[in-house]
Amino acid sequence: MTSNTISNRLERLKWRLMDKTIELKQRLPQEIYQSPPSWWGYLLILPGILLVSFLFVGMGILTYYSFLTFDSIEFIIYEFTLENWRSFLTTDAYYFIFFRTIGLSLFITILAVGLALPYAYLTIRVRSSLLRKLLLISIFVPFFTGVIVRAYGWLIILGQNGLVNSFFGIFGLGPYRLIGTEIGVIIGLLQIMIPFAIIMIAPAVQNIDRAMELAASNLGANPFQTFYHIVIPLAKPGIAGGTIVVFTITAATYAVPALIGGGRVDFIANVIYRSLFDLSNYPLAATFSVALVIVASIFVLGIFQTLGSGTLGVDTGDSHE
């Protein structure tokens, strides 16, 4: 059998299959493929709705547990009490850790977004394709390893005999204690959060019309003025999205404060973990969790009100009406 014969048979088989497909389509009710029912869209988003529903149910259960009574023998007594909230609000150690979590999360968010914006701009605007690829690869390489692996890496770098102290030792400085300090935790979290911020900001920079930057340059603006007056305002949607994502992830982080913080720079997630697994105090852990969600939600709503939903938002097209 020659190759031409095989080719002809395959060609006939292809046309036969196409005829059968067209014949099958003609047998279907016309409205199925010409005007699909509107409920099909709702059917497709049903898994997402169910997932969000479970989250709301979980939050409802956590809120319920936060008002239950803890007992060291029975663990949970189903009697309502405000003792957990009173303990949270009046215990110095608890609200110190809580405010440290929020304060460091804000600080890390500002640093991460501030460092990510020029990186995203350079990645989008650089003319060298090789450099652009290297910048993109350097963003995604950290995602190839888990947070715990990266935290252990920072233990090696920031440790008493690590790379940083070895560098200072060349100049006769140090060694400095970085593990178990807020500086160490901030460095570890920044390394994790900056790629998230870049990914959120880059699409907004991509949408900035290059002609506006050239026009500013033609009118006498230097690169810094162009970046400050043109790029930053127009990248606001990405900045808003990056701010929300970085803050919410940082506020709920556990591994980096536990490993790099060494028990000295705990976040609220570490306290929740200990309440659950060391003390079995589920009501108190639920109280911390609900309080964290409330504060994070207020922050996100504040960003929505001031900067908009950014790259997390949905264009409904109302603005064009």
Short mmCIF file of C-alpha atoms in Angstrom, two decimals:
data_model
loop_
_atom_site.label_atom_id
_atom_site.label_comp_id
_atom_site.label_asym_id
_atom_site.label_seq_id
_atom_site.Cartn_x
_atom_site.Cartn_y
_atom_site.Cartn_z
CA MET A 1 0.00 0.00 0.00
CA THR A 2 1.53 3.27 -1.11
CA SER A 3 1.65 6.42 0.94
CA ASN A 4 -0.72 8.15 -1.49
CA THR A 5 -3.32 5.45 -0.93
CA ILE A 6 -3.09 5.82 2.84
CA SER A 7 -3.33 9.59 2.54
CA ASN A 8 -6.43 9.35 0.34
CA ARG A 9 -8.12 6.98 2.78
CA LEU A 10 -7.37 9.27 5.72
CA GLU A 11 -8.75 12.21 3.77
CA ARG A 12 -11.98 10.30 3.02
CA LEU A 13 -12.22 9.26 6.70
CA LYS A 14 -11.83 12.90 7.79
CA TRP A 15 -14.62 14.09 5.49
CA ARG A 16 -16.84 11.20 6.57
CA LEU A 17 -16.38 12.16 10.23
CA MET A 18 -17.16 15.79 9.43
CA ASP A 19 -20.35 14.76 7.63
CA LYS A 20 -21.41 12.64 10.61
CA THR A 21 -20.69 15.55 12.98
CA ILE A 22 -22.80 17.94 10.87
CA GLU A 23 -25.55 15.34 10.67
CA LEU A 24 -25.50 14.91 14.47
CA LYS A 25 -25.61 18.67 14.98
CA GLN A 26 -28.64 18.99 12.67
CA ARG A 27 -30.51 16.42 14.76
CA LEU A 28 -30.04 18.50 17.95
CA PRO A 29 -32.67 21.09 18.87
CA GLN A 30 -31.63 24.34 17.24
CA GLU A 31 -31.79 26.36 20.46
CA ILE A 32 -29.12 24.16 22.09
CA TYR A 33 -26.26 25.38 19.91
CA GLN A 34 -27.61 28.68 18.57
CA SER A 35 -28.93 30.29 21.75
CA PRO A 36 -27.89 28.29 24.79
CA PRO A 37 -30.11 28.82 27.83
CA SER A 38 -28.99 31.54 30.22
CA TRP A 39 -28.79 29.10 33.14
CA TRP A 40 -25.77 27.41 31.53
CA GLY A 41 -23.59 30.26 32.73
CA TYR A 42 -24.85 29.85 36.29
CA LEU A 43 -24.20 26.11 36.02
CA LEU A 44 -20.58 26.75 35.10
CA ILE A 45 -19.96 29.04 38.06
CA LEU A 46 -21.71 26.66 40.47
CA PRO A 47 -18.41 25.12 41.75
CA GLY A 48 -17.09 28.59 42.56
CA ILE A 49 -20.32 29.55 44.32
CA LEU A 50 -20.19 26.33 46.36
CA LEU A 51 -16.58 27.00 47.35
CA VAL A 52 -17.36 30.55 48.48
CA SER A 53 -20.43 29.23 50.31
CA PHE A 54 -18.28 26.78 52.24
CA LEU A 55 -15.98 29.64 53.23
CA PHE A 56 -18.94 31.63 54.53
CA VAL A 57 -20.23 28.59 56.38
CA GLY A 58 -16.77 28.11 57.89
CA MET A 59 -16.67 31.73 59.01
CA GLY A 60 -20.13 31.34 60.55
CA ILE A 61 -18.97 28.28 62.50
CA LEU A 62 -15.81 30.09 63.65
CA THR A 63 -17.89 33.04 64.85
CA TYR A 64 -20.20 30.65 66.71
CA TYR A 65 -17.23 28.90 68.35
CA SER A 66 -15.72 32.23 69.41
CA PHE A 67 -18.67 32.69 71.80
CA LEU A 68 -18.50 29.19 73.32
CA THR A 69 -16.93 28.32 76.65
CA PHE A 70 -13.57 26.56 76.88
CA ASP A 71 -13.03 23.84 79.43
CA SER A 72 -9.64 22.20 79.98
CA ILE A 73 -11.27 18.76 80.36
CA GLU A 74 -14.24 18.85 77.96
CA PHE A 75 -12.52 21.39 75.66
CA ILE A 76 -15.81 22.97 74.55
CA ILE A 77 -18.92 23.63 76.60
CA TYR A 78 -21.84 24.80 74.50
CA GLU A 79 -22.65 27.80 76.65
CA PHE A 80 -22.34 31.28 75.26
CA THR A 81 -19.79 33.60 76.79
CA LEU A 82 -17.86 36.76 75.95
CA GLU A 83 -14.83 35.53 77.87
CA ASN A 84 -12.82 34.72 74.72
CA TRP A 85 -13.28 38.20 73.30
CA ARG A 86 -12.60 39.77 76.68
CA SER A 87 -9.40 37.73 76.98
CA PHE A 88 -8.36 38.76 73.46
CA LEU A 89 -9.02 42.46 74.06
CA THR A 90 -7.57 42.71 77.57
CA THR A 91 -4.53 40.42 77.42
CA ASP A 92 -1.49 42.51 76.59
CA ALA A 93 0.39 39.68 74.88
CA TYR A 94 -2.51 38.85 72.57
CA TYR A 95 -3.25 42.27 71.22
CA PHE A 96 0.47 43.10 71.06
CA ILE A 97 0.94 40.14 68.70
CA PHE A 98 -2.22 41.11 66.85
CA PHE A 99 -1.10 44.70 66.28
CA ARG A 100 2.40 43.49 65.41
CA THR A 101 0.83 41.27 62.73
CA ILE A 102 -1.16 44.14 61.27
CA GLY A 103 1.70 46.65 61.56
CA LEU A 104 4.33 44.42 59.96
CA SER A 105 1.84 43.33 57.28
CA LEU A 106 1.25 46.98 56.36
CA PHE A 107 4.97 47.71 56.36
CA ILE A 108 5.78 44.67 54.22
CA THR A 109 2.91 45.53 51.85
CA ILE A 110 4.26 49.05 51.32
CA LEU A 111 7.79 47.76 50.72
CA ALA A 112 6.71 44.90 48.46
CA VAL A 113 4.47 47.08 46.27
CA GLY A 114 7.06 49.87 46.22
CA LEU A 115 9.80 47.49 45.06
CA ALA A 116 7.54 45.58 42.70
CA LEU A 117 6.36 48.61 40.72
CA PRO A 118 9.74 49.54 39.15
CA TYR A 119 10.51 45.85 38.62
CA ALA A 120 7.21 45.33 36.79
CA TYR A 121 7.78 48.49 34.77
CA LEU A 122 11.26 47.38 33.73
CA THR A 123 10.00 43.91 32.84
CA ILE A 124 7.33 45.34 30.55
CA ARG A 125 9.30 48.18 28.99
CA VAL A 126 12.78 46.70 28.59
CA ARG A 127 13.72 46.34 24.92
CA SER A 128 16.04 43.36 25.29
CA SER A 129 14.00 40.17 25.00
CA LEU A 130 16.74 38.26 26.79
CA LEU A 131 16.67 40.59 29.79
CA ARG A 132 12.85 40.46 29.81
CA LYS A 133 12.95 36.67 29.93
CA LEU A 134 15.50 36.72 32.74
CA LEU A 135 13.34 39.13 34.73
CA LEU A 136 10.26 36.97 34.17
CA ILE A 137 12.11 33.80 35.14
CA SER A 138 13.38 35.41 38.32
CA ILE A 139 9.76 36.21 39.26
CA PHE A 140 8.49 32.66 38.82
CA VAL A 141 11.50 30.66 40.07
CA PRO A 142 10.58 31.29 43.75
CA PHE A 143 7.20 29.66 43.12
CA PHE A 144 8.98 26.41 42.23
CA THR A 145 9.83 25.92 45.90
CA GLY A 146 7.56 25.97 48.93
CA VAL A 147 7.46 28.68 51.56
CA ILE A 148 9.07 26.42 54.17
CA VAL A 149 11.98 25.58 51.87
CA ARG A 150 12.57 29.27 51.23
CA ALA A 151 12.37 30.01 54.95
CA TYR A 152 15.03 27.38 55.65
CA GLY A 153 17.14 29.00 52.96
CA TRP A 154 16.92 32.30 54.80
CA LEU A 155 17.96 30.54 58.02
CA ILE A 156 21.21 29.64 56.27
CA ILE A 157 21.70 33.12 54.84
CA LEU A 158 20.77 35.11 57.95
CA GLY A 159 22.15 32.74 60.58
CA GLN A 160 24.96 33.53 63.01
CA ASN A 161 27.50 31.99 60.61
CA GLY A 162 25.46 32.71 57.47
CA LEU A 163 26.34 34.59 54.33
CA VAL A 164 25.26 37.99 55.63
CA ASN A 165 27.37 37.80 58.79
CA SER A 166 30.28 36.38 56.80
CA PHE A 167 30.08 39.44 54.55
CA PHE A 168 30.05 41.80 57.54
CA GLY A 169 32.94 39.83 59.02
CA ILE A 170 35.13 40.83 56.07
CA PHE A 171 34.90 44.42 57.33
CA GLY A 172 35.35 43.43 60.96
CA LEU A 173 31.67 43.91 61.76
CA GLY A 174 29.22 41.67 63.52
CA PRO A 175 28.15 39.01 63.85
CA TYR A 176 24.61 40.36 64.09
CA ARG A 177 21.58 38.43 65.26
CA LEU A 178 19.05 38.42 62.41
CA ILE A 179 17.22 35.18 63.13
CA GLY A 180 14.50 35.76 65.71
CA THR A 181 14.22 39.45 64.89
CA GLU A 182 11.63 41.52 63.03
CA ILE A 183 14.26 42.42 60.41
CA GLY A 184 14.77 38.76 59.57
CA VAL A 185 11.02 38.13 59.32
CA ILE A 186 10.55 41.20 57.12
CA ILE A 187 13.35 40.08 54.76
CA GLY A 188 11.91 36.56 54.52
CA LEU A 189 8.37 37.78 53.87
CA LEU A 190 9.48 40.41 51.36
CA GLN A 191 11.21 37.76 49.28
CA ILE A 192 7.95 35.81 49.18
CA MET A 193 5.56 38.72 48.64
CA ILE A 194 7.36 40.76 45.98
CA PRO A 195 6.62 38.24 43.17
CA PHE A 196 2.91 38.36 44.07
CA ALA A 197 2.96 42.16 43.84
CA ILE A 198 4.81 42.10 40.51
CA ILE A 199 2.31 39.67 39.01
CA MET A 200 -0.56 41.95 40.06
CA ILE A 201 1.08 45.19 38.89
CA ALA A 202 2.56 44.06 35.55
CA PRO A 203 -0.81 43.86 33.66
CA ALA A 204 -1.64 47.42 34.72
CA VAL A 205 1.74 48.67 33.46
CA GLN A 206 1.20 46.75 30.23
CA ASN A 207 -2.05 48.67 29.65
CA ILE A 208 -0.37 52.07 29.96
CA ASP A 209 -0.17 53.73 26.56
CA ARG A 210 3.50 54.16 25.73
CA ALA A 211 2.62 57.31 23.76
CA MET A 212 1.71 59.11 27.00
CA GLU A 213 5.18 58.51 28.39
CA LEU A 214 6.76 59.70 25.14
CA ALA A 215 4.53 62.80 25.19
CA ALA A 216 5.64 63.60 28.74
CA SER A 217 9.25 63.16 27.70
CA ASN A 218 8.76 65.46 24.69
CA LEU A 219 7.31 68.09 27.02
CA GLY A 220 10.49 68.09 29.07
CA ALA A 221 9.78 65.57 31.82
CA ASN A 222 12.75 63.50 32.91
CA PRO A 223 12.37 59.71 33.43
CA PHE A 224 11.69 60.11 37.16
CA GLN A 225 8.99 62.76 36.58
CA THR A 226 7.42 60.62 33.86
CA PHE A 227 7.40 57.60 36.17
CA TYR A 228 5.97 59.59 39.09
CA HIS A 229 3.32 61.61 37.22
CA ILE A 230 2.33 59.19 34.43
CA VAL A 231 3.21 55.60 35.29
CA ILE A 232 2.26 55.49 38.97
CA PRO A 233 -1.23 57.08 38.57
CA LEU A 234 -2.05 54.89 35.57
CA ALA A 235 -0.76 51.76 37.33
CA LYS A 236 -3.15 52.37 40.23
CA PRO A 237 -5.34 49.34 39.41
CA GLY A 238 -2.32 47.05 39.69
CA ILE A 239 -1.13 48.79 42.85
CA ALA A 240 -4.56 48.29 44.41
CA GLY A 241 -4.64 44.61 43.46
CA GLY A 242 -1.08 44.03 44.67
CA THR A 243 -1.75 45.81 47.95
CA ILE A 244 -4.78 43.67 48.69
CA VAL A 245 -3.12 40.38 47.77
CA VAL A 246 0.15 41.05 49.64
CA PHE A 247 -1.53 42.35 52.79
CA THR A 248 -4.05 39.53 53.12
CA ILE A 249 -1.45 36.81 52.51
CA THR A 250 1.09 38.41 54.86
CA ALA A 251 -1.41 38.92 57.68
CA ALA A 252 -2.31 35.22 57.61
CA THR A 253 1.21 33.87 57.18
CA TYR A 254 2.53 31.24 59.57
CA ALA A 255 5.71 29.52 58.36
CA VAL A 256 8.10 32.48 58.04
CA PRO A 257 7.39 33.98 61.50
CA ALA A 258 7.60 30.49 63.01
CA LEU A 259 10.93 29.57 61.39
CA ILE A 260 12.78 32.85 60.91
CA GLY A 261 11.10 34.51 63.89
CA GLY A 262 12.12 31.60 66.07
CA GLY A 263 9.20 32.11 68.45
CA ARG A 264 10.22 35.73 69.17
CA VAL A 265 8.33 37.41 66.32
CA ASP A 266 5.05 35.55 66.27
CA PHE A 267 2.17 36.52 64.05
CA ILE A 268 -1.43 35.91 64.99
CA ALA A 269 -1.44 32.71 62.88
CA ASN A 270 1.22 31.26 65.19
CA VAL A 271 -0.94 32.05 68.22
CA ILE A 272 -3.93 30.42 66.53
CA TYR A 273 -1.85 27.30 65.88
CA ARG A 274 -0.72 27.07 69.50
CA SER A 275 -4.24 27.68 70.80
CA LEU A 276 -5.50 24.81 68.66
CA PHE A 277 -2.76 22.20 68.96
CA ASP A 278 -1.02 23.01 72.26
CA LEU A 279 -3.95 24.25 74.37
CA SER A 280 -6.88 22.71 72.44
CA ASN A 281 -8.64 26.00 73.10
CA TYR A 282 -10.84 26.07 70.02
CA PRO A 283 -13.02 29.02 71.13
CA LEU A 284 -9.98 31.26 71.67
CA ALA A 285 -8.44 30.21 68.34
CA ALA A 286 -11.76 30.98 66.65
CA THR A 287 -11.79 34.42 68.30
CA PHE A 288 -8.32 35.24 66.91
CA SER A 289 -9.33 33.99 63.48
CA VAL A 290 -12.53 36.04 63.35
CA ALA A 291 -10.73 39.16 64.57
CA LEU A 292 -8.07 38.75 61.86
CA VAL A 293 -10.70 38.30 59.15
CA ILE A 294 -12.58 41.38 60.36
CA VAL A 295 -9.48 43.59 60.28
CA ALA A 296 -8.35 42.22 56.90
CA SER A 297 -11.85 42.77 55.47
CA ILE A 298 -11.89 46.38 56.73
CA PHE A 299 -8.49 46.94 55.10
CA VAL A 300 -9.65 45.47 51.79
CA LEU A 301 -12.84 47.55 51.83
CA GLY A 302 -10.73 50.63 52.55
CA ILE A 303 -8.55 49.89 49.50
CA PHE A 304 -11.68 49.35 47.40
CA GLN A 305 -13.01 52.73 48.52
CA THR A 306 -9.77 54.66 47.97
CA LEU A 307 -8.08 52.90 45.02
CA GLY A 308 -10.86 50.75 43.60
CA SER A 309 -10.76 47.00 43.11
CA GLY A 310 -7.82 47.33 40.71
CA THR A 311 -6.76 44.31 38.71
CA LEU A 312 -9.00 42.21 40.97
CA GLY A 313 -12.07 44.07 39.69
CA VAL A 314 -14.47 43.28 36.88
CA ASP A 315 -15.23 45.73 34.09
CA THR A 316 -19.01 45.74 33.80
CA GLY A 317 -18.97 48.21 30.94
CA ASP A 318 -21.15 50.67 32.85
CA SER A 319 -18.60 53.40 32.37
CA HIS A 320 -19.20 53.34 28.63
CA GLU A 321 -22.94 53.77 28.88
#
